[in-house]
Protein backbone atom coordinates (compact mmCIF):
# COMPACT_ATOMS: atom_id res chain seq x y z
CA UNK A 1 0.00 0.00 0.00
CA UNK A 2 1.40 3.38 -1.03
CA UNK A 3 0.67 5.92 1.69
CA UNK A 4 0.36 9.60 0.88
CA UNK A 5 0.61 11.97 3.80
CA UNK A 6 -1.59 15.01 4.35
CA UNK A 7 -1.22 18.19 6.38
CA UNK A 8 -3.86 20.11 8.31
CA UNK A 9 -3.92 23.01 10.73
CA UNK A 10 -4.69 21.91 14.29
CA UNK A 11 -5.17 24.87 16.60
CA UNK A 12 -2.32 26.72 14.92
CA UNK A 13 -0.03 23.69 14.56
CA UNK A 14 0.72 22.21 11.14
CA UNK A 15 0.01 18.51 11.64
CA UNK A 16 0.93 15.58 9.42
CA UNK A 17 -1.17 12.43 9.05
CA UNK A 18 -2.22 9.49 6.89
CA UNK A 19 -5.85 8.53 6.32
CA UNK A 20 -6.61 5.20 4.61
CA UNK A 21 -9.43 2.69 4.39
CA UNK A 22 -13.18 2.97 4.91
CA UNK A 23 -15.47 2.42 7.87
CA UNK A 24 -15.25 3.13 11.58
CA UNK A 25 -12.36 5.50 12.35
CA UNK A 26 -9.41 4.06 14.26
CA UNK A 27 -6.61 6.42 15.29
CA UNK A 28 -3.08 5.04 15.79
CA UNK A 29 -0.86 7.08 18.13
CA UNK A 30 2.89 6.51 18.28
CA UNK A 31 5.25 6.44 21.26
CA UNK A 32 7.60 9.13 22.51
CA UNK A 33 10.99 7.54 21.89
CA UNK A 34 13.68 9.47 19.98
CA UNK A 35 12.74 9.92 16.34
CA UNK A 36 9.31 8.33 16.67
CA UNK A 37 6.51 9.08 14.22
CA UNK A 38 3.18 7.60 13.26
CA UNK A 39 4.44 5.70 10.25
CA UNK A 40 7.73 4.69 11.91
CA UNK A 41 5.81 2.98 14.72
CA UNK A 42 2.99 1.50 12.65
CA UNK A 43 4.35 0.81 9.16
CA UNK A 44 3.80 -2.95 9.73
CA UNK A 45 0.18 -2.48 10.84
CA UNK A 46 -1.56 0.17 8.74
CA UNK A 47 -2.38 -1.94 5.69
CA UNK A 48 -3.68 -4.91 7.68
CA UNK A 49 -5.84 -2.80 9.99
CA UNK A 50 -7.19 -0.69 7.09
CA UNK A 51 -8.61 -3.77 5.37
CA UNK A 52 -11.94 -3.38 7.16
CA UNK A 53 -11.83 0.08 8.74
CA UNK A 54 -10.66 3.65 8.33
CA UNK A 55 -7.19 4.02 9.83
CA UNK A 56 -5.76 7.43 10.72
CA UNK A 57 -2.09 7.69 11.71
CA UNK A 58 -0.79 11.09 12.78
CA UNK A 59 2.41 12.60 14.12
CA UNK A 60 2.21 14.20 17.56
CA UNK A 61 3.66 17.73 17.92
CA UNK A 62 7.46 17.69 17.70
CA UNK A 63 7.50 14.27 16.05
CA UNK A 64 7.53 13.15 12.42
CA UNK A 65 6.37 16.03 10.22
CA UNK A 66 4.15 17.81 12.75
CA UNK A 67 5.32 21.18 14.07
CA UNK A 68 6.76 21.23 17.58
CA UNK A 69 4.07 23.58 18.90
CA UNK A 70 2.25 22.28 21.97
CA UNK A 71 0.59 24.06 24.86
CA UNK A 72 2.30 24.05 28.26
CA UNK A 73 1.51 21.52 30.97
CA UNK A 74 1.90 17.78 31.66
CA UNK A 75 2.83 15.94 28.49
CA UNK A 76 -0.03 13.42 28.45
CA UNK A 77 -2.65 16.10 29.13
CA UNK A 78 -1.27 18.38 26.40
CA UNK A 79 -1.04 15.56 23.85
CA UNK A 80 -4.58 14.44 24.72
CA UNK A 81 -5.90 17.94 24.13
CA UNK A 82 -4.03 18.12 20.83
CA UNK A 83 -5.50 14.77 19.76
CA UNK A 84 -9.05 15.98 20.41
CA UNK A 85 -8.29 19.14 18.42
CA UNK A 86 -6.92 16.98 15.60
CA UNK A 87 -10.15 14.95 15.60
CA UNK A 88 -12.12 18.19 15.31
CA UNK A 89 -9.92 19.35 12.43
CA UNK A 90 -10.52 16.17 10.40
CA UNK A 91 -14.19 16.02 11.47
CA UNK A 92 -14.06 12.75 13.40
CA UNK A 93 -16.54 12.78 16.24
CA UNK A 94 -15.69 9.37 17.73
CA UNK A 95 -12.97 6.79 17.12
CA UNK A 96 -11.27 3.73 18.50
CA UNK A 97 -7.66 4.26 19.56
CA UNK A 98 -4.50 2.19 19.29
CA UNK A 99 -1.70 3.73 21.34
CA UNK A 100 1.86 2.66 22.13
CA UNK A 101 3.67 4.08 25.20
CA UNK A 102 3.17 7.87 24.99
CA UNK A 103 0.41 7.09 22.50
CA UNK A 104 -1.29 4.82 25.02
CA UNK A 105 -1.22 7.49 27.70
CA UNK A 106 -2.46 10.07 25.18
CA UNK A 107 -5.34 7.77 24.22
CA UNK A 108 -6.25 7.33 27.87
CA UNK A 109 -6.29 11.10 28.40
CA UNK A 110 -8.73 11.49 25.50
CA UNK A 111 -10.97 8.85 27.09
CA UNK A 112 -10.69 10.40 30.56
CA UNK A 113 -11.42 13.96 29.46
CA UNK A 114 -13.92 13.23 26.67
CA UNK A 115 -15.21 9.63 27.05
CA UNK A 116 -17.95 10.18 24.48
CA UNK A 117 -15.31 10.53 21.75
CA UNK A 118 -13.80 7.09 22.29
CA UNK A 119 -15.20 3.75 21.16
CA UNK A 120 -12.60 1.09 22.07
CA UNK A 121 -9.02 1.28 23.32
CA UNK A 122 -5.95 -0.80 22.48
CA UNK A 123 -3.07 0.19 24.76
CA UNK A 124 0.49 -1.16 24.46
CA UNK A 125 3.17 -0.45 27.08
CA UNK A 126 1.18 2.59 28.22
CA UNK A 127 3.18 5.46 29.69
CA UNK A 128 2.26 6.87 33.10
CA UNK A 129 1.47 3.42 34.47
CA UNK A 130 2.79 2.46 37.91
CA UNK A 131 5.01 -0.61 38.15
CA UNK A 132 4.24 -2.82 41.14
CA UNK A 133 7.36 -4.99 41.29
CA UNK A 134 9.91 -3.41 38.93
CA UNK A 135 12.17 -0.54 40.05
CA UNK A 136 11.36 2.76 38.38
CA UNK A 137 12.46 4.51 36.30
CA UNK A 138 13.45 1.59 34.12
CA UNK A 139 16.70 1.42 32.18
CA UNK A 140 14.79 2.23 29.01
CA UNK A 141 13.21 5.36 30.50
CA UNK A 142 16.57 6.51 31.89
CA UNK A 143 18.22 6.20 28.48
CA UNK A 144 15.37 8.11 26.84
CA UNK A 145 15.59 10.88 29.44
CA UNK A 146 19.33 11.30 28.77
CA UNK A 147 19.05 11.24 24.99
CA UNK A 148 18.98 15.02 24.56
CA UNK A 149 21.28 15.75 27.52
CA UNK A 150 25.03 16.44 27.44
CA UNK A 151 26.36 16.46 23.88
CA UNK A 152 22.82 15.94 22.56
CA UNK A 153 21.50 13.19 20.28
CA UNK A 154 24.01 10.75 18.83
CA UNK A 155 23.71 7.53 16.87
CA UNK A 156 25.26 5.61 19.78
CA UNK A 157 22.72 6.99 22.24
CA UNK A 158 19.89 6.26 19.85
CA UNK A 159 21.04 2.67 19.39
CA UNK A 160 21.19 2.33 23.16
CA UNK A 161 17.53 3.35 23.38
CA UNK A 162 16.28 1.31 20.43
CA UNK A 163 18.06 -1.83 21.64
CA UNK A 164 15.92 -1.69 24.78
CA UNK A 165 12.68 -1.23 22.84
CA UNK A 166 12.80 -4.69 21.29
CA UNK A 167 13.54 -8.23 22.44
CA UNK A 168 15.34 -9.18 19.21
CA UNK A 169 17.75 -6.43 18.09
CA UNK A 170 18.22 -8.10 14.68
CA UNK A 171 14.94 -6.50 13.56
CA UNK A 172 16.50 -3.03 13.80
CA UNK A 173 18.10 -1.91 10.54
CA UNK A 174 20.68 0.79 9.87
CA UNK A 175 18.05 2.52 7.72
CA UNK A 176 15.62 2.68 10.65
CA UNK A 177 18.30 4.11 12.94
CA UNK A 178 19.27 6.75 10.36
CA UNK A 179 15.63 7.70 9.83
CA UNK A 180 14.97 8.09 13.53
CA UNK A 181 18.21 9.99 14.24
CA UNK A 182 17.32 12.52 11.56
CA UNK A 183 13.86 12.97 13.09
CA UNK A 184 15.26 13.19 16.62
CA UNK A 185 17.62 16.05 15.74
CA UNK A 186 15.04 18.38 14.19
CA UNK A 187 15.22 21.87 15.76
CA UNK A 188 11.68 21.91 17.17
CA UNK A 189 11.63 18.39 18.64
CA UNK A 190 9.70 18.11 21.90
CA UNK A 191 11.59 16.38 24.69
CA UNK A 192 8.75 14.78 26.62
CA UNK A 193 11.00 14.27 29.65
CA UNK A 194 11.27 18.02 30.17
CA UNK A 195 7.52 18.22 30.72
CA UNK A 196 5.85 17.74 34.13
CA UNK A 197 4.83 14.11 34.65
CA UNK A 198 1.26 12.94 34.99
CA UNK A 199 0.53 9.66 36.75
CA UNK A 200 -2.17 7.94 34.71
CA UNK A 201 -2.78 5.43 37.47
CA UNK A 202 -3.93 8.20 39.82
CA UNK A 203 -6.72 9.20 37.43
CA UNK A 204 -10.28 7.88 37.74
CA UNK A 205 -9.69 4.86 35.54
CA UNK A 206 -12.63 3.04 37.09
CA UNK A 207 -14.94 5.49 35.33
CA UNK A 208 -13.78 4.30 31.90
CA UNK A 209 -16.36 1.83 30.62
CA UNK A 210 -14.75 1.44 27.19
CA UNK A 211 -13.83 -2.06 26.06
CA UNK A 212 -10.05 -2.08 26.37
CA UNK A 213 -7.35 -4.44 25.16
CA UNK A 214 -4.05 -4.10 26.99
CA UNK A 215 -1.11 -5.53 25.05
CA UNK A 216 2.31 -5.95 26.65
CA UNK A 217 5.59 -7.55 25.73
CA UNK A 218 6.73 -9.86 28.52
CA UNK A 219 10.30 -8.56 28.17
CA UNK A 220 9.37 -4.86 28.00
CA UNK A 221 12.31 -2.93 29.53
CA UNK A 222 10.75 0.50 29.15
CA UNK A 223 7.30 0.09 30.72
CA UNK A 224 7.47 -3.34 32.38
CA UNK A 225 4.70 -5.93 32.35
CA UNK A 226 3.69 -5.28 35.97
CA UNK A 227 2.78 -1.74 34.92
CA UNK A 228 -0.28 -3.24 33.24
CA UNK A 229 -1.73 -4.67 36.45
CA UNK A 230 -3.27 -1.48 37.87
CA UNK A 231 -4.87 -0.71 34.51
CA UNK A 232 -6.16 -4.28 34.27
CA UNK A 233 -7.56 -4.27 37.81
CA UNK A 234 -9.02 -0.75 37.69
CA UNK A 235 -10.54 -0.43 34.22
CA UNK A 236 -13.79 -2.42 34.38
CA UNK A 237 -13.78 -3.71 30.79
CA UNK A 238 -10.05 -4.27 30.29
CA UNK A 239 -8.39 -7.52 29.24
CA UNK A 240 -4.68 -8.25 28.93
CA UNK A 241 -2.71 -10.08 26.23
CA UNK A 242 0.97 -10.76 26.84
CA UNK A 243 3.40 -11.60 24.03
CA UNK A 244 6.44 -13.71 25.04
CA UNK A 245 9.87 -12.86 23.63
CA UNK A 246 8.69 -9.33 23.00
CA UNK A 247 9.76 -5.91 24.20
CA UNK A 248 8.13 -2.47 24.13
CA UNK A 249 7.21 -2.58 20.42
CA UNK A 250 4.60 -5.34 20.28
CA UNK A 251 3.14 -3.91 17.07
CA UNK A 252 6.57 -4.21 15.44
CA UNK A 253 8.01 -7.44 16.84
CA UNK A 254 4.76 -9.44 16.70
CA UNK A 255 3.18 -7.61 13.78
CA UNK A 256 1.15 -10.45 12.21
CA UNK A 257 -0.21 -11.70 15.54
CA UNK A 258 -0.78 -8.14 16.71
CA UNK A 259 -2.71 -7.22 13.57
CA UNK A 260 -4.97 -10.26 13.82
CA UNK A 261 -5.55 -9.74 17.55
CA UNK A 262 -6.37 -6.05 17.24
CA UNK A 263 -8.58 -6.48 14.16
CA UNK A 264 -10.58 -9.19 15.93
CA UNK A 265 -10.96 -7.05 19.07
CA UNK A 266 -12.08 -3.97 17.15
CA UNK A 267 -14.47 -5.89 14.85
CA UNK A 268 -16.09 -8.00 17.54
CA UNK A 269 -19.75 -7.00 18.23
Tab-separated table of C-alpha atoms in Angstrom:
chain	number	residue	atom	x	y	z
A	1	UNK	CA	0.000	0.000	0.000
A	2	UNK	CA	1.397	3.380	-1.031
A	3	UNK	CA	0.668	5.920	1.692
A	4	UNK	CA	0.356	9.600	0.881
A	5	UNK	CA	0.605	11.968	3.796
A	6	UNK	CA	-1.591	15.009	4.346
A	7	UNK	CA	-1.220	18.190	6.380
A	8	UNK	CA	-3.859	20.113	8.310
A	9	UNK	CA	-3.923	23.011	10.733
A	10	UNK	CA	-4.689	21.908	14.286
A	11	UNK	CA	-5.173	24.874	16.604
A	12	UNK	CA	-2.316	26.721	14.924
A	13	UNK	CA	-0.034	23.689	14.562
A	14	UNK	CA	0.715	22.209	11.138
A	15	UNK	CA	0.006	18.511	11.637
A	16	UNK	CA	0.932	15.579	9.421
A	17	UNK	CA	-1.172	12.431	9.052
A	18	UNK	CA	-2.220	9.490	6.895
A	19	UNK	CA	-5.852	8.525	6.319
A	20	UNK	CA	-6.605	5.201	4.612
A	21	UNK	CA	-9.434	2.687	4.395
A	22	UNK	CA	-13.178	2.966	4.915
A	23	UNK	CA	-15.471	2.417	7.875
A	24	UNK	CA	-15.246	3.125	11.580
A	25	UNK	CA	-12.360	5.502	12.353
A	26	UNK	CA	-9.409	4.060	14.255
A	27	UNK	CA	-6.609	6.418	15.286
A	28	UNK	CA	-3.076	5.042	15.791
A	29	UNK	CA	-0.856	7.082	18.135
A	30	UNK	CA	2.888	6.509	18.279
A	31	UNK	CA	5.252	6.442	21.257
A	32	UNK	CA	7.601	9.134	22.506
A	33	UNK	CA	10.993	7.544	21.888
A	34	UNK	CA	13.676	9.470	19.978
A	35	UNK	CA	12.738	9.922	16.337
A	36	UNK	CA	9.312	8.334	16.673
A	37	UNK	CA	6.507	9.083	14.224
A	38	UNK	CA	3.180	7.599	13.264
A	39	UNK	CA	4.439	5.697	10.252
A	40	UNK	CA	7.727	4.694	11.906
A	41	UNK	CA	5.815	2.985	14.723
A	42	UNK	CA	2.990	1.500	12.652
A	43	UNK	CA	4.353	0.810	9.162
A	44	UNK	CA	3.798	-2.949	9.733
A	45	UNK	CA	0.184	-2.478	10.837
A	46	UNK	CA	-1.559	0.166	8.743
A	47	UNK	CA	-2.380	-1.940	5.689
A	48	UNK	CA	-3.676	-4.914	7.683
A	49	UNK	CA	-5.843	-2.803	9.994
A	50	UNK	CA	-7.187	-0.691	7.095
A	51	UNK	CA	-8.606	-3.772	5.366
A	52	UNK	CA	-11.944	-3.379	7.156
A	53	UNK	CA	-11.831	0.080	8.741
A	54	UNK	CA	-10.663	3.647	8.332
A	55	UNK	CA	-7.194	4.023	9.830
A	56	UNK	CA	-5.755	7.426	10.722
A	57	UNK	CA	-2.089	7.689	11.706
A	58	UNK	CA	-0.790	11.090	12.781
A	59	UNK	CA	2.411	12.596	14.121
A	60	UNK	CA	2.209	14.201	17.557
A	61	UNK	CA	3.659	17.728	17.923
A	62	UNK	CA	7.456	17.694	17.697
A	63	UNK	CA	7.503	14.266	16.048
A	64	UNK	CA	7.531	13.152	12.420
A	65	UNK	CA	6.371	16.025	10.224
A	66	UNK	CA	4.153	17.812	12.754
A	67	UNK	CA	5.320	21.175	14.071
A	68	UNK	CA	6.763	21.235	17.575
A	69	UNK	CA	4.074	23.578	18.902
A	70	UNK	CA	2.250	22.278	21.974
A	71	UNK	CA	0.593	24.060	24.858
A	72	UNK	CA	2.304	24.045	28.256
A	73	UNK	CA	1.511	21.519	30.972
A	74	UNK	CA	1.904	17.785	31.657
A	75	UNK	CA	2.834	15.937	28.492
A	76	UNK	CA	-0.032	13.421	28.453
A	77	UNK	CA	-2.647	16.096	29.127
A	78	UNK	CA	-1.265	18.379	26.403
A	79	UNK	CA	-1.044	15.563	23.848
A	80	UNK	CA	-4.580	14.435	24.717
A	81	UNK	CA	-5.903	17.940	24.133
A	82	UNK	CA	-4.029	18.122	20.834
A	83	UNK	CA	-5.504	14.773	19.756
A	84	UNK	CA	-9.053	15.978	20.413
A	85	UNK	CA	-8.293	19.144	18.418
A	86	UNK	CA	-6.919	16.979	15.603
A	87	UNK	CA	-10.152	14.948	15.601
A	88	UNK	CA	-12.120	18.192	15.311
A	89	UNK	CA	-9.918	19.347	12.427
A	90	UNK	CA	-10.521	16.173	10.399
A	91	UNK	CA	-14.185	16.024	11.469
A	92	UNK	CA	-14.060	12.746	13.396
A	93	UNK	CA	-16.544	12.784	16.241
A	94	UNK	CA	-15.686	9.372	17.726
A	95	UNK	CA	-12.967	6.790	17.117
A	96	UNK	CA	-11.272	3.735	18.501
A	97	UNK	CA	-7.661	4.262	19.561
A	98	UNK	CA	-4.498	2.185	19.286
A	99	UNK	CA	-1.704	3.729	21.338
A	100	UNK	CA	1.857	2.662	22.132
A	101	UNK	CA	3.669	4.082	25.200
A	102	UNK	CA	3.169	7.873	24.993
A	103	UNK	CA	0.405	7.091	22.501
A	104	UNK	CA	-1.293	4.818	25.017
A	105	UNK	CA	-1.224	7.491	27.703
A	106	UNK	CA	-2.465	10.069	25.180
A	107	UNK	CA	-5.343	7.767	24.219
A	108	UNK	CA	-6.250	7.332	27.872
A	109	UNK	CA	-6.289	11.096	28.395
A	110	UNK	CA	-8.734	11.486	25.497
A	111	UNK	CA	-10.968	8.851	27.094
A	112	UNK	CA	-10.687	10.396	30.563
A	113	UNK	CA	-11.416	13.957	29.456
A	114	UNK	CA	-13.924	13.226	26.671
A	115	UNK	CA	-15.208	9.632	27.050
A	116	UNK	CA	-17.951	10.176	24.476
A	117	UNK	CA	-15.311	10.534	21.751
A	118	UNK	CA	-13.799	7.086	22.287
A	119	UNK	CA	-15.197	3.745	21.165
A	120	UNK	CA	-12.603	1.091	22.066
A	121	UNK	CA	-9.019	1.277	23.322
A	122	UNK	CA	-5.952	-0.798	22.476
A	123	UNK	CA	-3.068	0.186	24.761
A	124	UNK	CA	0.495	-1.163	24.458
A	125	UNK	CA	3.166	-0.454	27.075
A	126	UNK	CA	1.180	2.586	28.225
A	127	UNK	CA	3.176	5.465	29.693
A	128	UNK	CA	2.259	6.872	33.097
A	129	UNK	CA	1.475	3.422	34.474
A	130	UNK	CA	2.788	2.462	37.912
A	131	UNK	CA	5.014	-0.615	38.145
A	132	UNK	CA	4.239	-2.820	41.137
A	133	UNK	CA	7.364	-4.986	41.292
A	134	UNK	CA	9.907	-3.411	38.933
A	135	UNK	CA	12.169	-0.542	40.048
A	136	UNK	CA	11.360	2.763	38.382
A	137	UNK	CA	12.464	4.514	36.299
A	138	UNK	CA	13.455	1.591	34.122
A	139	UNK	CA	16.699	1.419	32.181
A	140	UNK	CA	14.790	2.231	29.010
A	141	UNK	CA	13.210	5.365	30.497
A	142	UNK	CA	16.567	6.505	31.886
A	143	UNK	CA	18.220	6.198	28.478
A	144	UNK	CA	15.367	8.111	26.842
A	145	UNK	CA	15.585	10.875	29.443
A	146	UNK	CA	19.326	11.297	28.765
A	147	UNK	CA	19.052	11.235	24.988
A	148	UNK	CA	18.976	15.025	24.556
A	149	UNK	CA	21.281	15.747	27.517
A	150	UNK	CA	25.026	16.440	27.441
A	151	UNK	CA	26.359	16.464	23.876
A	152	UNK	CA	22.817	15.942	22.560
A	153	UNK	CA	21.496	13.192	20.282
A	154	UNK	CA	24.012	10.753	18.827
A	155	UNK	CA	23.714	7.528	16.872
A	156	UNK	CA	25.263	5.614	19.785
A	157	UNK	CA	22.721	6.989	22.242
A	158	UNK	CA	19.887	6.256	19.846
A	159	UNK	CA	21.042	2.675	19.387
A	160	UNK	CA	21.185	2.328	23.157
A	161	UNK	CA	17.533	3.354	23.381
A	162	UNK	CA	16.275	1.306	20.432
A	163	UNK	CA	18.058	-1.830	21.635
A	164	UNK	CA	15.916	-1.690	24.785
A	165	UNK	CA	12.680	-1.232	22.845
A	166	UNK	CA	12.805	-4.695	21.292
A	167	UNK	CA	13.542	-8.233	22.436
A	168	UNK	CA	15.342	-9.179	19.214
A	169	UNK	CA	17.752	-6.434	18.090
A	170	UNK	CA	18.223	-8.099	14.684
A	171	UNK	CA	14.942	-6.496	13.556
A	172	UNK	CA	16.505	-3.026	13.804
A	173	UNK	CA	18.104	-1.908	10.544
A	174	UNK	CA	20.679	0.792	9.873
A	175	UNK	CA	18.055	2.520	7.721
A	176	UNK	CA	15.623	2.685	10.647
A	177	UNK	CA	18.295	4.114	12.938
A	178	UNK	CA	19.272	6.747	10.359
A	179	UNK	CA	15.632	7.700	9.827
A	180	UNK	CA	14.973	8.092	13.534
A	181	UNK	CA	18.208	9.988	14.243
A	182	UNK	CA	17.317	12.524	11.562
A	183	UNK	CA	13.857	12.967	13.086
A	184	UNK	CA	15.256	13.195	16.616
A	185	UNK	CA	17.625	16.050	15.737
A	186	UNK	CA	15.039	18.384	14.194
A	187	UNK	CA	15.219	21.869	15.762
A	188	UNK	CA	11.680	21.906	17.168
A	189	UNK	CA	11.633	18.388	18.636
A	190	UNK	CA	9.698	18.111	21.898
A	191	UNK	CA	11.590	16.379	24.694
A	192	UNK	CA	8.748	14.784	26.622
A	193	UNK	CA	10.996	14.266	29.655
A	194	UNK	CA	11.274	18.024	30.170
A	195	UNK	CA	7.525	18.217	30.724
A	196	UNK	CA	5.847	17.741	34.128
A	197	UNK	CA	4.835	14.106	34.650
A	198	UNK	CA	1.262	12.945	34.989
A	199	UNK	CA	0.531	9.657	36.748
A	200	UNK	CA	-2.173	7.936	34.710
A	201	UNK	CA	-2.780	5.425	37.467
A	202	UNK	CA	-3.931	8.204	39.818
A	203	UNK	CA	-6.718	9.202	37.428
A	204	UNK	CA	-10.279	7.879	37.739
A	205	UNK	CA	-9.688	4.858	35.541
A	206	UNK	CA	-12.632	3.038	37.092
A	207	UNK	CA	-14.943	5.489	35.327
A	208	UNK	CA	-13.776	4.301	31.902
A	209	UNK	CA	-16.361	1.830	30.617
A	210	UNK	CA	-14.752	1.436	27.191
A	211	UNK	CA	-13.834	-2.059	26.064
A	212	UNK	CA	-10.050	-2.078	26.367
A	213	UNK	CA	-7.347	-4.443	25.164
A	214	UNK	CA	-4.049	-4.103	26.994
A	215	UNK	CA	-1.107	-5.533	25.047
A	216	UNK	CA	2.310	-5.955	26.645
A	217	UNK	CA	5.590	-7.550	25.725
A	218	UNK	CA	6.732	-9.859	28.523
A	219	UNK	CA	10.299	-8.555	28.165
A	220	UNK	CA	9.369	-4.856	28.004
A	221	UNK	CA	12.311	-2.934	29.534
A	222	UNK	CA	10.749	0.501	29.154
A	223	UNK	CA	7.302	0.087	30.724
A	224	UNK	CA	7.465	-3.344	32.379
A	225	UNK	CA	4.703	-5.925	32.350
A	226	UNK	CA	3.694	-5.283	35.972
A	227	UNK	CA	2.775	-1.735	34.920
A	228	UNK	CA	-0.280	-3.242	33.242
A	229	UNK	CA	-1.733	-4.666	36.454
A	230	UNK	CA	-3.272	-1.478	37.869
A	231	UNK	CA	-4.873	-0.714	34.510
A	232	UNK	CA	-6.158	-4.283	34.273
A	233	UNK	CA	-7.560	-4.267	37.808
A	234	UNK	CA	-9.019	-0.753	37.695
A	235	UNK	CA	-10.541	-0.429	34.216
A	236	UNK	CA	-13.792	-2.420	34.383
A	237	UNK	CA	-13.785	-3.714	30.791
A	238	UNK	CA	-10.054	-4.272	30.291
A	239	UNK	CA	-8.392	-7.519	29.236
A	240	UNK	CA	-4.678	-8.253	28.933
A	241	UNK	CA	-2.713	-10.076	26.228
A	242	UNK	CA	0.972	-10.763	26.842
A	243	UNK	CA	3.400	-11.602	24.031
A	244	UNK	CA	6.438	-13.713	25.037
A	245	UNK	CA	9.874	-12.865	23.633
A	246	UNK	CA	8.685	-9.332	22.996
A	247	UNK	CA	9.756	-5.910	24.197
A	248	UNK	CA	8.125	-2.466	24.130
A	249	UNK	CA	7.211	-2.585	20.425
A	250	UNK	CA	4.602	-5.341	20.283
A	251	UNK	CA	3.140	-3.913	17.073
A	252	UNK	CA	6.572	-4.211	15.437
A	253	UNK	CA	8.005	-7.442	16.842
A	254	UNK	CA	4.756	-9.440	16.698
A	255	UNK	CA	3.181	-7.614	13.778
A	256	UNK	CA	1.151	-10.450	12.212
A	257	UNK	CA	-0.206	-11.698	15.537
A	258	UNK	CA	-0.775	-8.143	16.709
A	259	UNK	CA	-2.714	-7.217	13.565
A	260	UNK	CA	-4.975	-10.259	13.822
A	261	UNK	CA	-5.547	-9.741	17.554
A	262	UNK	CA	-6.371	-6.048	17.244
A	263	UNK	CA	-8.585	-6.480	14.161
A	264	UNK	CA	-10.576	-9.195	15.928
A	265	UNK	CA	-10.962	-7.051	19.069
A	266	UNK	CA	-12.083	-3.965	17.148
A	267	UNK	CA	-14.471	-5.889	14.851
A	268	UNK	CA	-16.088	-8.004	17.545
A	269	UNK	CA	-19.746	-6.995	18.227
